[in-house]
Amino acid sequence: MAAPRSFALWGYCDRGWSRLMPGCRLPGFRSCWPGCPLGARLLSQEKRATETHFGFETVSEEEKGGKVYQVFESVAKKYDVMNDMMSLGIHRIWKDLLLWKMRPFPGTQLLDVAGGTGLAWVLGDAEELPFDEDKFDVYTIAFGIRNVTHIDRALQEAHRVLKPGGRFLCLEFSQVNNPLVSRLYDLYSFQVIPVLGEVIAGDWKSYQYLVESIRQFPPQEEFKEMIEDAGFQKVTYESLTSGIVAIHSGFKL
Protein backbone atom coordinates (compact mmCIF):
# COMPACT_ATOMS: atom_id res chain seq x y z
CA MET A 1 0.00 0.00 0.00
CA ALA A 2 1.20 3.52 -0.57
CA ALA A 3 0.48 6.94 0.88
CA PRO A 4 1.51 10.60 0.74
CA ARG A 5 4.46 12.17 2.45
CA SER A 6 7.01 9.93 4.20
CA PHE A 7 4.76 7.49 5.95
CA ALA A 8 4.43 3.72 5.90
CA LEU A 9 2.66 1.00 7.84
CA TRP A 10 4.35 -2.27 8.73
CA GLY A 11 3.43 -5.36 10.64
CA TYR A 12 6.39 -7.01 12.26
CA CYS A 13 6.48 -10.52 13.72
CA ASP A 14 3.40 -10.93 11.52
CA ARG A 15 2.00 -9.25 8.40
CA GLY A 16 1.46 -5.56 7.72
CA TRP A 17 1.15 -2.97 4.96
CA SER A 18 3.14 0.06 4.10
CA ARG A 19 2.57 3.61 2.99
CA LEU A 20 5.52 4.87 1.02
CA MET A 21 6.74 8.23 -0.13
CA PRO A 22 9.99 9.75 -1.36
CA GLY A 23 12.42 12.03 0.30
CA CYS A 24 14.30 14.71 -1.58
CA ARG A 25 17.93 14.99 -2.53
CA LEU A 26 19.97 17.93 -3.75
CA PRO A 27 21.41 17.49 -7.21
CA GLY A 28 25.12 17.94 -7.74
CA PHE A 29 26.90 19.46 -10.69
CA ARG A 30 30.36 19.44 -12.22
CA SER A 31 30.43 22.18 -14.80
CA CYS A 32 28.21 24.34 -16.95
CA TRP A 33 27.53 23.54 -20.59
CA PRO A 34 29.28 25.95 -22.96
CA GLY A 35 27.16 29.02 -23.36
CA CYS A 36 24.64 27.83 -20.78
CA PRO A 37 23.96 29.98 -17.69
CA LEU A 38 24.85 28.24 -14.45
CA GLY A 39 21.37 28.81 -13.07
CA ALA A 40 19.75 27.09 -16.04
CA ARG A 41 22.14 24.17 -15.66
CA LEU A 42 21.23 23.76 -12.00
CA LEU A 43 17.51 23.99 -12.69
CA SER A 44 17.81 21.38 -15.41
CA GLN A 45 19.67 18.99 -13.13
CA GLU A 46 17.28 19.62 -10.28
CA LYS A 47 14.31 18.82 -12.53
CA ARG A 48 15.84 15.53 -13.63
CA ALA A 49 16.82 14.61 -10.07
CA THR A 50 13.30 15.06 -8.75
CA GLU A 51 11.36 13.36 -11.51
CA THR A 52 10.25 9.75 -11.34
CA HIS A 53 7.69 7.49 -12.96
CA PHE A 54 4.12 6.75 -12.00
CA GLY A 55 3.35 3.89 -14.35
CA PHE A 56 4.22 5.29 -17.78
CA GLU A 57 3.65 8.86 -16.60
CA THR A 58 6.53 11.11 -15.52
CA VAL A 59 5.79 12.90 -12.25
CA SER A 60 7.73 14.71 -9.55
CA GLU A 61 8.94 12.70 -6.59
CA GLU A 62 6.72 14.83 -4.35
CA GLU A 63 3.65 13.77 -6.35
CA LYS A 64 4.29 10.05 -6.60
CA GLY A 65 3.51 9.03 -3.03
CA GLY A 66 0.17 10.81 -3.09
CA LYS A 67 -0.75 9.25 -6.41
CA VAL A 68 0.13 5.73 -5.25
CA TYR A 69 -1.77 6.32 -2.03
CA GLN A 70 -4.86 7.30 -4.00
CA VAL A 71 -4.57 4.09 -6.04
CA PHE A 72 -4.63 1.87 -2.98
CA GLU A 73 -7.28 3.90 -1.22
CA SER A 74 -9.44 3.38 -4.29
CA VAL A 75 -8.92 -0.37 -4.63
CA ALA A 76 -8.65 -1.40 -0.96
CA LYS A 77 -12.19 -2.76 -0.55
CA LYS A 78 -11.86 -5.04 -3.58
CA TYR A 79 -8.15 -5.70 -3.26
CA ASP A 80 -8.26 -9.40 -2.40
CA VAL A 81 -11.11 -10.12 -4.81
CA MET A 82 -9.23 -8.48 -7.65
CA ASN A 83 -6.03 -10.36 -6.81
CA ASP A 84 -7.94 -13.63 -7.07
CA MET A 85 -9.61 -12.61 -10.32
CA MET A 86 -6.50 -11.25 -12.02
CA SER A 87 -4.27 -14.20 -11.13
CA LEU A 88 -6.94 -16.92 -11.03
CA GLY A 89 -5.90 -17.46 -7.43
CA ILE A 90 -2.27 -18.16 -8.28
CA HIS A 91 -1.09 -15.23 -6.13
CA ARG A 92 -1.88 -17.36 -3.09
CA ILE A 93 0.54 -20.04 -4.27
CA TRP A 94 3.24 -17.41 -4.85
CA LYS A 95 2.81 -16.14 -1.29
CA ASP A 96 2.84 -19.66 0.12
CA LEU A 97 6.16 -20.23 -1.66
CA LEU A 98 7.54 -17.06 -0.09
CA LEU A 99 6.58 -18.33 3.36
CA TRP A 100 8.03 -21.75 2.58
CA LYS A 101 11.36 -20.13 1.71
CA MET A 102 11.25 -18.09 4.91
CA ARG A 103 10.52 -21.08 7.18
CA PRO A 104 9.69 -18.94 10.24
CA PHE A 105 10.00 -20.50 13.67
CA PRO A 106 8.69 -19.43 17.09
CA GLY A 107 10.49 -16.31 18.19
CA THR A 108 11.44 -15.14 14.69
CA GLN A 109 11.62 -11.35 14.57
CA LEU A 110 9.91 -10.60 11.26
CA LEU A 111 9.42 -7.25 9.59
CA ASP A 112 6.83 -7.47 6.80
CA VAL A 113 6.63 -4.34 4.67
CA ALA A 114 3.71 -3.78 2.30
CA GLY A 115 1.71 -6.83 3.36
CA GLY A 116 -2.03 -6.65 3.89
CA THR A 117 -2.90 -7.77 7.42
CA GLY A 118 -1.08 -7.60 10.72
CA LEU A 119 -1.09 -7.74 14.50
CA ALA A 120 1.61 -5.23 15.36
CA TRP A 121 1.50 -2.15 13.12
CA VAL A 122 3.99 0.68 12.81
CA LEU A 123 3.65 3.87 10.77
CA GLY A 124 6.85 5.05 9.15
CA ASP A 125 8.88 5.46 5.97
CA ALA A 126 10.19 2.49 3.97
CA GLU A 127 13.21 4.60 3.03
CA GLU A 128 13.88 5.56 6.66
CA LEU A 129 12.61 2.75 8.87
CA PRO A 130 11.73 3.70 12.47
CA PHE A 131 13.68 0.76 13.90
CA ASP A 132 17.15 0.27 15.35
CA GLU A 133 19.74 -1.49 13.27
CA ASP A 134 20.37 -5.24 13.69
CA LYS A 135 16.84 -5.81 14.99
CA PHE A 136 15.09 -8.35 12.73
CA ASP A 137 15.75 -11.91 11.60
CA VAL A 138 13.76 -11.61 8.38
CA TYR A 139 12.57 -8.71 6.21
CA THR A 140 9.85 -9.51 3.70
CA ILE A 141 8.08 -7.36 1.14
CA ALA A 142 5.50 -8.67 -1.34
CA PHE A 143 4.21 -6.65 -4.28
CA GLY A 144 5.21 -3.40 -2.62
CA ILE A 145 8.76 -2.42 -3.46
CA ARG A 146 7.96 -1.33 -7.01
CA ASN A 147 5.79 1.44 -5.49
CA VAL A 148 8.72 2.90 -3.54
CA THR A 149 10.20 6.00 -5.12
CA HIS A 150 13.82 5.23 -4.19
CA ILE A 151 14.16 1.45 -4.30
CA ASP A 152 17.87 1.64 -3.47
CA ARG A 153 17.15 3.49 -0.22
CA ALA A 154 14.50 0.97 0.79
CA LEU A 155 16.97 -1.86 0.18
CA GLN A 156 19.65 -0.12 2.24
CA GLU A 157 17.19 0.28 5.10
CA ALA A 158 16.24 -3.40 4.85
CA HIS A 159 19.92 -4.26 5.23
CA ARG A 160 20.37 -1.88 8.15
CA VAL A 161 17.55 -3.25 10.32
CA LEU A 162 18.39 -6.92 9.76
CA LYS A 163 20.58 -8.76 12.23
CA PRO A 164 23.85 -10.25 10.99
CA GLY A 165 22.75 -13.46 9.33
CA GLY A 166 19.30 -12.00 8.69
CA ARG A 167 17.48 -12.64 5.44
CA PHE A 168 15.82 -10.36 2.91
CA LEU A 169 12.96 -11.83 0.86
CA CYS A 170 11.06 -10.00 -1.84
CA LEU A 171 8.14 -11.25 -3.93
CA GLU A 172 7.50 -8.94 -6.86
CA PHE A 173 6.28 -8.88 -10.43
CA SER A 174 9.17 -9.40 -12.82
CA GLN A 175 10.09 -9.98 -16.46
CA VAL A 176 8.50 -12.85 -18.40
CA ASN A 177 11.19 -15.01 -19.97
CA ASN A 178 9.13 -16.80 -22.62
CA PRO A 179 8.40 -14.75 -25.80
CA LEU A 180 5.02 -16.36 -26.46
CA VAL A 181 3.92 -16.08 -22.83
CA SER A 182 5.19 -12.48 -22.81
CA ARG A 183 2.95 -11.51 -25.75
CA LEU A 184 -0.08 -13.19 -24.21
CA TYR A 185 0.70 -11.65 -20.83
CA ASP A 186 0.94 -8.16 -22.33
CA LEU A 187 -2.36 -8.65 -24.12
CA TYR A 188 -4.03 -9.84 -20.93
CA SER A 189 -2.44 -7.11 -18.81
CA PHE A 190 -3.38 -4.13 -20.96
CA GLN A 191 -6.65 -5.33 -22.45
CA VAL A 192 -8.22 -7.41 -19.67
CA ILE A 193 -6.95 -6.30 -16.26
CA PRO A 194 -8.14 -2.65 -16.50
CA VAL A 195 -11.54 -3.93 -17.66
CA LEU A 196 -11.72 -6.25 -14.65
CA GLY A 197 -10.78 -3.29 -12.47
CA GLU A 198 -13.62 -1.23 -13.89
CA VAL A 199 -16.22 -4.03 -13.61
CA ILE A 200 -15.26 -5.35 -10.16
CA ALA A 201 -13.74 -2.37 -8.39
CA GLY A 202 -15.17 0.48 -10.46
CA ASP A 203 -11.65 1.70 -11.10
CA TRP A 204 -9.98 1.47 -14.51
CA LYS A 205 -7.12 3.91 -13.86
CA SER A 206 -5.75 2.18 -10.77
CA TYR A 207 -5.38 -1.12 -12.58
CA GLN A 208 -3.92 0.60 -15.61
CA TYR A 209 -1.29 1.96 -13.21
CA LEU A 210 -0.76 -1.57 -11.88
CA VAL A 211 0.19 -3.04 -15.24
CA GLU A 212 2.31 -0.02 -16.15
CA SER A 213 4.21 -0.09 -12.84
CA ILE A 214 5.06 -3.75 -13.46
CA ARG A 215 6.71 -2.85 -16.77
CA GLN A 216 8.76 -0.14 -15.08
CA PHE A 217 10.20 -2.49 -12.45
CA PRO A 218 13.73 -3.81 -13.08
CA PRO A 219 14.09 -7.34 -14.50
CA GLN A 220 15.45 -10.15 -12.36
CA GLU A 221 19.18 -9.70 -12.95
CA GLU A 222 19.06 -5.93 -12.58
CA PHE A 223 17.12 -6.12 -9.32
CA LYS A 224 19.56 -8.76 -8.07
CA GLU A 225 22.40 -6.31 -8.64
CA MET A 226 20.50 -3.60 -6.75
CA ILE A 227 20.11 -5.93 -3.78
CA GLU A 228 23.82 -6.71 -3.86
CA ASP A 229 24.64 -3.00 -4.07
CA ALA A 230 22.67 -2.51 -0.84
CA GLY A 231 25.14 -4.84 0.92
CA PHE A 232 23.39 -8.20 0.74
CA GLN A 233 25.33 -11.36 -0.07
CA LYS A 234 24.41 -14.75 -1.49
CA VAL A 235 21.69 -13.03 -3.51
CA THR A 236 19.57 -15.38 -5.59
CA TYR A 237 16.19 -15.32 -7.26
CA GLU A 238 13.61 -17.79 -8.47
CA SER A 239 11.28 -16.92 -11.33
CA LEU A 240 7.75 -18.23 -10.98
CA THR A 241 5.07 -18.73 -13.65
CA SER A 242 7.45 -18.01 -16.55
CA GLY A 243 8.83 -14.94 -14.78
CA ILE A 244 5.55 -13.17 -14.16
CA VAL A 245 6.81 -12.90 -10.59
CA ALA A 246 10.12 -13.63 -8.89
CA ILE A 247 11.25 -14.23 -5.33
CA HIS A 248 14.57 -12.57 -4.54
CA SER A 249 16.60 -13.60 -1.51
CA GLY A 250 19.70 -12.15 0.13
CA PHE A 251 21.54 -12.36 3.44
CA LYS A 252 23.20 -9.79 5.68
CA LEU A 253 26.56 -11.41 6.42
Tab-separated table of C-alpha atoms in Angstrom:
chain	number	residue	atom	x	y	z
A	1	MET	CA	0.000	0.000	0.000
A	2	ALA	CA	1.201	3.521	-0.570
A	3	ALA	CA	0.481	6.938	0.885
A	4	PRO	CA	1.510	10.597	0.739
A	5	ARG	CA	4.465	12.167	2.447
A	6	SER	CA	7.005	9.935	4.199
A	7	PHE	CA	4.755	7.494	5.950
A	8	ALA	CA	4.427	3.718	5.897
A	9	LEU	CA	2.658	0.997	7.839
A	10	TRP	CA	4.345	-2.266	8.729
A	11	GLY	CA	3.431	-5.356	10.643
A	12	TYR	CA	6.388	-7.012	12.261
A	13	CYS	CA	6.482	-10.518	13.722
A	14	ASP	CA	3.401	-10.932	11.519
A	15	ARG	CA	2.000	-9.252	8.398
A	16	GLY	CA	1.459	-5.563	7.723
A	17	TRP	CA	1.151	-2.972	4.965
A	18	SER	CA	3.144	0.064	4.098
A	19	ARG	CA	2.572	3.615	2.994
A	20	LEU	CA	5.523	4.868	1.023
A	21	MET	CA	6.740	8.233	-0.127
A	22	PRO	CA	9.992	9.755	-1.362
A	23	GLY	CA	12.416	12.030	0.304
A	24	CYS	CA	14.300	14.715	-1.583
A	25	ARG	CA	17.934	14.987	-2.534
A	26	LEU	CA	19.974	17.929	-3.746
A	27	PRO	CA	21.413	17.494	-7.205
A	28	GLY	CA	25.120	17.945	-7.743
A	29	PHE	CA	26.898	19.456	-10.691
A	30	ARG	CA	30.359	19.438	-12.215
A	31	SER	CA	30.429	22.184	-14.803
A	32	CYS	CA	28.208	24.342	-16.951
A	33	TRP	CA	27.534	23.543	-20.587
A	34	PRO	CA	29.276	25.949	-22.964
A	35	GLY	CA	27.159	29.021	-23.360
A	36	CYS	CA	24.639	27.833	-20.779
A	37	PRO	CA	23.960	29.978	-17.688
A	38	LEU	CA	24.854	28.236	-14.453
A	39	GLY	CA	21.371	28.812	-13.067
A	40	ALA	CA	19.747	27.091	-16.041
A	41	ARG	CA	22.143	24.172	-15.663
A	42	LEU	CA	21.232	23.763	-12.004
A	43	LEU	CA	17.513	23.986	-12.686
A	44	SER	CA	17.811	21.382	-15.409
A	45	GLN	CA	19.674	18.991	-13.135
A	46	GLU	CA	17.277	19.619	-10.281
A	47	LYS	CA	14.306	18.822	-12.529
A	48	ARG	CA	15.842	15.530	-13.626
A	49	ALA	CA	16.823	14.608	-10.071
A	50	THR	CA	13.302	15.058	-8.748
A	51	GLU	CA	11.357	13.362	-11.513
A	52	THR	CA	10.251	9.745	-11.339
A	53	HIS	CA	7.689	7.487	-12.957
A	54	PHE	CA	4.121	6.748	-12.000
A	55	GLY	CA	3.350	3.893	-14.346
A	56	PHE	CA	4.216	5.289	-17.782
A	57	GLU	CA	3.653	8.858	-16.600
A	58	THR	CA	6.531	11.107	-15.519
A	59	VAL	CA	5.791	12.896	-12.247
A	60	SER	CA	7.728	14.711	-9.553
A	61	GLU	CA	8.941	12.700	-6.590
A	62	GLU	CA	6.718	14.829	-4.353
A	63	GLU	CA	3.653	13.770	-6.348
A	64	LYS	CA	4.286	10.051	-6.599
A	65	GLY	CA	3.507	9.032	-3.029
A	66	GLY	CA	0.167	10.806	-3.095
A	67	LYS	CA	-0.749	9.245	-6.407
A	68	VAL	CA	0.127	5.734	-5.254
A	69	TYR	CA	-1.772	6.315	-2.027
A	70	GLN	CA	-4.862	7.300	-4.003
A	71	VAL	CA	-4.573	4.094	-6.042
A	72	PHE	CA	-4.628	1.875	-2.978
A	73	GLU	CA	-7.284	3.902	-1.219
A	74	SER	CA	-9.438	3.384	-4.289
A	75	VAL	CA	-8.922	-0.373	-4.628
A	76	ALA	CA	-8.647	-1.396	-0.962
A	77	LYS	CA	-12.191	-2.758	-0.554
A	78	LYS	CA	-11.865	-5.039	-3.585
A	79	TYR	CA	-8.145	-5.697	-3.262
A	80	ASP	CA	-8.256	-9.403	-2.401
A	81	VAL	CA	-11.112	-10.124	-4.811
A	82	MET	CA	-9.227	-8.478	-7.651
A	83	ASN	CA	-6.035	-10.356	-6.811
A	84	ASP	CA	-7.945	-13.635	-7.074
A	85	MET	CA	-9.608	-12.607	-10.317
A	86	MET	CA	-6.495	-11.246	-12.015
A	87	SER	CA	-4.266	-14.201	-11.126
A	88	LEU	CA	-6.943	-16.916	-11.030
A	89	GLY	CA	-5.905	-17.455	-7.426
A	90	ILE	CA	-2.268	-18.161	-8.277
A	91	HIS	CA	-1.089	-15.225	-6.129
A	92	ARG	CA	-1.882	-17.360	-3.085
A	93	ILE	CA	0.544	-20.035	-4.273
A	94	TRP	CA	3.242	-17.406	-4.850
A	95	LYS	CA	2.805	-16.136	-1.291
A	96	ASP	CA	2.837	-19.658	0.120
A	97	LEU	CA	6.158	-20.234	-1.658
A	98	LEU	CA	7.542	-17.060	-0.085
A	99	LEU	CA	6.578	-18.331	3.359
A	100	TRP	CA	8.032	-21.751	2.576
A	101	LYS	CA	11.360	-20.131	1.711
A	102	MET	CA	11.249	-18.090	4.908
A	103	ARG	CA	10.524	-21.076	7.181
A	104	PRO	CA	9.692	-18.942	10.242
A	105	PHE	CA	10.001	-20.498	13.674
A	106	PRO	CA	8.687	-19.433	17.091
A	107	GLY	CA	10.487	-16.312	18.190
A	108	THR	CA	11.436	-15.136	14.687
A	109	GLN	CA	11.618	-11.349	14.575
A	110	LEU	CA	9.910	-10.604	11.255
A	111	LEU	CA	9.416	-7.249	9.587
A	112	ASP	CA	6.832	-7.472	6.798
A	113	VAL	CA	6.632	-4.339	4.673
A	114	ALA	CA	3.709	-3.785	2.295
A	115	GLY	CA	1.715	-6.831	3.360
A	116	GLY	CA	-2.030	-6.650	3.890
A	117	THR	CA	-2.895	-7.766	7.416
A	118	GLY	CA	-1.080	-7.602	10.715
A	119	LEU	CA	-1.089	-7.744	14.505
A	120	ALA	CA	1.610	-5.227	15.362
A	121	TRP	CA	1.496	-2.147	13.116
A	122	VAL	CA	3.992	0.681	12.815
A	123	LEU	CA	3.646	3.866	10.769
A	124	GLY	CA	6.847	5.053	9.146
A	125	ASP	CA	8.876	5.460	5.969
A	126	ALA	CA	10.193	2.489	3.971
A	127	GLU	CA	13.209	4.602	3.029
A	128	GLU	CA	13.880	5.558	6.660
A	129	LEU	CA	12.608	2.751	8.870
A	130	PRO	CA	11.727	3.696	12.471
A	131	PHE	CA	13.680	0.756	13.905
A	132	ASP	CA	17.154	0.274	15.353
A	133	GLU	CA	19.735	-1.493	13.269
A	134	ASP	CA	20.371	-5.239	13.693
A	135	LYS	CA	16.841	-5.806	14.988
A	136	PHE	CA	15.087	-8.354	12.728
A	137	ASP	CA	15.751	-11.912	11.605
A	138	VAL	CA	13.756	-11.609	8.376
A	139	TYR	CA	12.569	-8.714	6.212
A	140	THR	CA	9.846	-9.507	3.701
A	141	ILE	CA	8.083	-7.356	1.138
A	142	ALA	CA	5.505	-8.669	-1.336
A	143	PHE	CA	4.205	-6.646	-4.279
A	144	GLY	CA	5.206	-3.404	-2.622
A	145	ILE	CA	8.762	-2.423	-3.459
A	146	ARG	CA	7.960	-1.334	-7.015
A	147	ASN	CA	5.789	1.440	-5.494
A	148	VAL	CA	8.716	2.897	-3.544
A	149	THR	CA	10.204	6.000	-5.120
A	150	HIS	CA	13.819	5.225	-4.193
A	151	ILE	CA	14.162	1.447	-4.297
A	152	ASP	CA	17.866	1.644	-3.473
A	153	ARG	CA	17.148	3.493	-0.223
A	154	ALA	CA	14.496	0.975	0.793
A	155	LEU	CA	16.970	-1.862	0.179
A	156	GLN	CA	19.645	-0.120	2.242
A	157	GLU	CA	17.193	0.279	5.097
A	158	ALA	CA	16.237	-3.402	4.851
A	159	HIS	CA	19.917	-4.262	5.226
A	160	ARG	CA	20.374	-1.884	8.151
A	161	VAL	CA	17.552	-3.250	10.315
A	162	LEU	CA	18.389	-6.921	9.756
A	163	LYS	CA	20.580	-8.757	12.229
A	164	PRO	CA	23.855	-10.252	10.987
A	165	GLY	CA	22.749	-13.457	9.330
A	166	GLY	CA	19.303	-12.001	8.694
A	167	ARG	CA	17.483	-12.637	5.445
A	168	PHE	CA	15.817	-10.360	2.908
A	169	LEU	CA	12.960	-11.834	0.863
A	170	CYS	CA	11.059	-9.996	-1.839
A	171	LEU	CA	8.137	-11.247	-3.933
A	172	GLU	CA	7.496	-8.938	-6.862
A	173	PHE	CA	6.284	-8.884	-10.434
A	174	SER	CA	9.169	-9.401	-12.824
A	175	GLN	CA	10.085	-9.984	-16.457
A	176	VAL	CA	8.500	-12.852	-18.400
A	177	ASN	CA	11.194	-15.013	-19.975
A	178	ASN	CA	9.131	-16.804	-22.624
A	179	PRO	CA	8.403	-14.748	-25.795
A	180	LEU	CA	5.023	-16.362	-26.459
A	181	VAL	CA	3.923	-16.081	-22.830
A	182	SER	CA	5.194	-12.480	-22.812
A	183	ARG	CA	2.953	-11.511	-25.750
A	184	LEU	CA	-0.077	-13.188	-24.208
A	185	TYR	CA	0.703	-11.653	-20.832
A	186	ASP	CA	0.940	-8.165	-22.331
A	187	LEU	CA	-2.360	-8.649	-24.120
A	188	TYR	CA	-4.028	-9.839	-20.930
A	189	SER	CA	-2.440	-7.112	-18.809
A	190	PHE	CA	-3.381	-4.131	-20.957
A	191	GLN	CA	-6.652	-5.333	-22.452
A	192	VAL	CA	-8.222	-7.409	-19.669
A	193	ILE	CA	-6.947	-6.302	-16.256
A	194	PRO	CA	-8.144	-2.653	-16.504
A	195	VAL	CA	-11.540	-3.927	-17.656
A	196	LEU	CA	-11.723	-6.250	-14.647
A	197	GLY	CA	-10.781	-3.294	-12.466
A	198	GLU	CA	-13.625	-1.234	-13.893
A	199	VAL	CA	-16.217	-4.029	-13.612
A	200	ILE	CA	-15.265	-5.347	-10.162
A	201	ALA	CA	-13.736	-2.366	-8.389
A	202	GLY	CA	-15.167	0.485	-10.460
A	203	ASP	CA	-11.650	1.701	-11.103
A	204	TRP	CA	-9.983	1.466	-14.507
A	205	LYS	CA	-7.124	3.905	-13.863
A	206	SER	CA	-5.745	2.176	-10.767
A	207	TYR	CA	-5.379	-1.116	-12.579
A	208	GLN	CA	-3.920	0.605	-15.609
A	209	TYR	CA	-1.290	1.956	-13.210
A	210	LEU	CA	-0.761	-1.573	-11.880
A	211	VAL	CA	0.187	-3.036	-15.244
A	212	GLU	CA	2.309	-0.018	-16.149
A	213	SER	CA	4.205	-0.094	-12.842
A	214	ILE	CA	5.057	-3.746	-13.457
A	215	ARG	CA	6.714	-2.853	-16.773
A	216	GLN	CA	8.758	-0.143	-15.081
A	217	PHE	CA	10.201	-2.486	-12.451
A	218	PRO	CA	13.729	-3.815	-13.076
A	219	PRO	CA	14.088	-7.342	-14.501
A	220	GLN	CA	15.445	-10.152	-12.356
A	221	GLU	CA	19.178	-9.699	-12.947
A	222	GLU	CA	19.062	-5.929	-12.583
A	223	PHE	CA	17.116	-6.116	-9.322
A	224	LYS	CA	19.557	-8.763	-8.074
A	225	GLU	CA	22.398	-6.306	-8.640
A	226	MET	CA	20.503	-3.602	-6.751
A	227	ILE	CA	20.106	-5.933	-3.777
A	228	GLU	CA	23.825	-6.709	-3.861
A	229	ASP	CA	24.645	-2.996	-4.070
A	230	ALA	CA	22.673	-2.510	-0.839
A	231	GLY	CA	25.137	-4.837	0.920
A	232	PHE	CA	23.388	-8.203	0.744
A	233	GLN	CA	25.335	-11.361	-0.068
A	234	LYS	CA	24.414	-14.754	-1.491
A	235	VAL	CA	21.694	-13.026	-3.506
A	236	THR	CA	19.573	-15.381	-5.591
A	237	TYR	CA	16.186	-15.318	-7.257
A	238	GLU	CA	13.608	-17.788	-8.467
A	239	SER	CA	11.279	-16.915	-11.331
A	240	LEU	CA	7.745	-18.234	-10.981
A	241	THR	CA	5.065	-18.727	-13.651
A	242	SER	CA	7.446	-18.007	-16.554
A	243	GLY	CA	8.832	-14.945	-14.784
A	244	ILE	CA	5.548	-13.166	-14.159
A	245	VAL	CA	6.813	-12.897	-10.587
A	246	ALA	CA	10.120	-13.634	-8.891
A	247	ILE	CA	11.253	-14.228	-5.332
A	248	HIS	CA	14.574	-12.565	-4.541
A	249	SER	CA	16.597	-13.601	-1.512
A	250	GLY	CA	19.701	-12.146	0.132
A	251	PHE	CA	21.540	-12.359	3.442
A	252	LYS	CA	23.204	-9.788	5.679
A	253	LEU	CA	26.562	-11.411	6.420
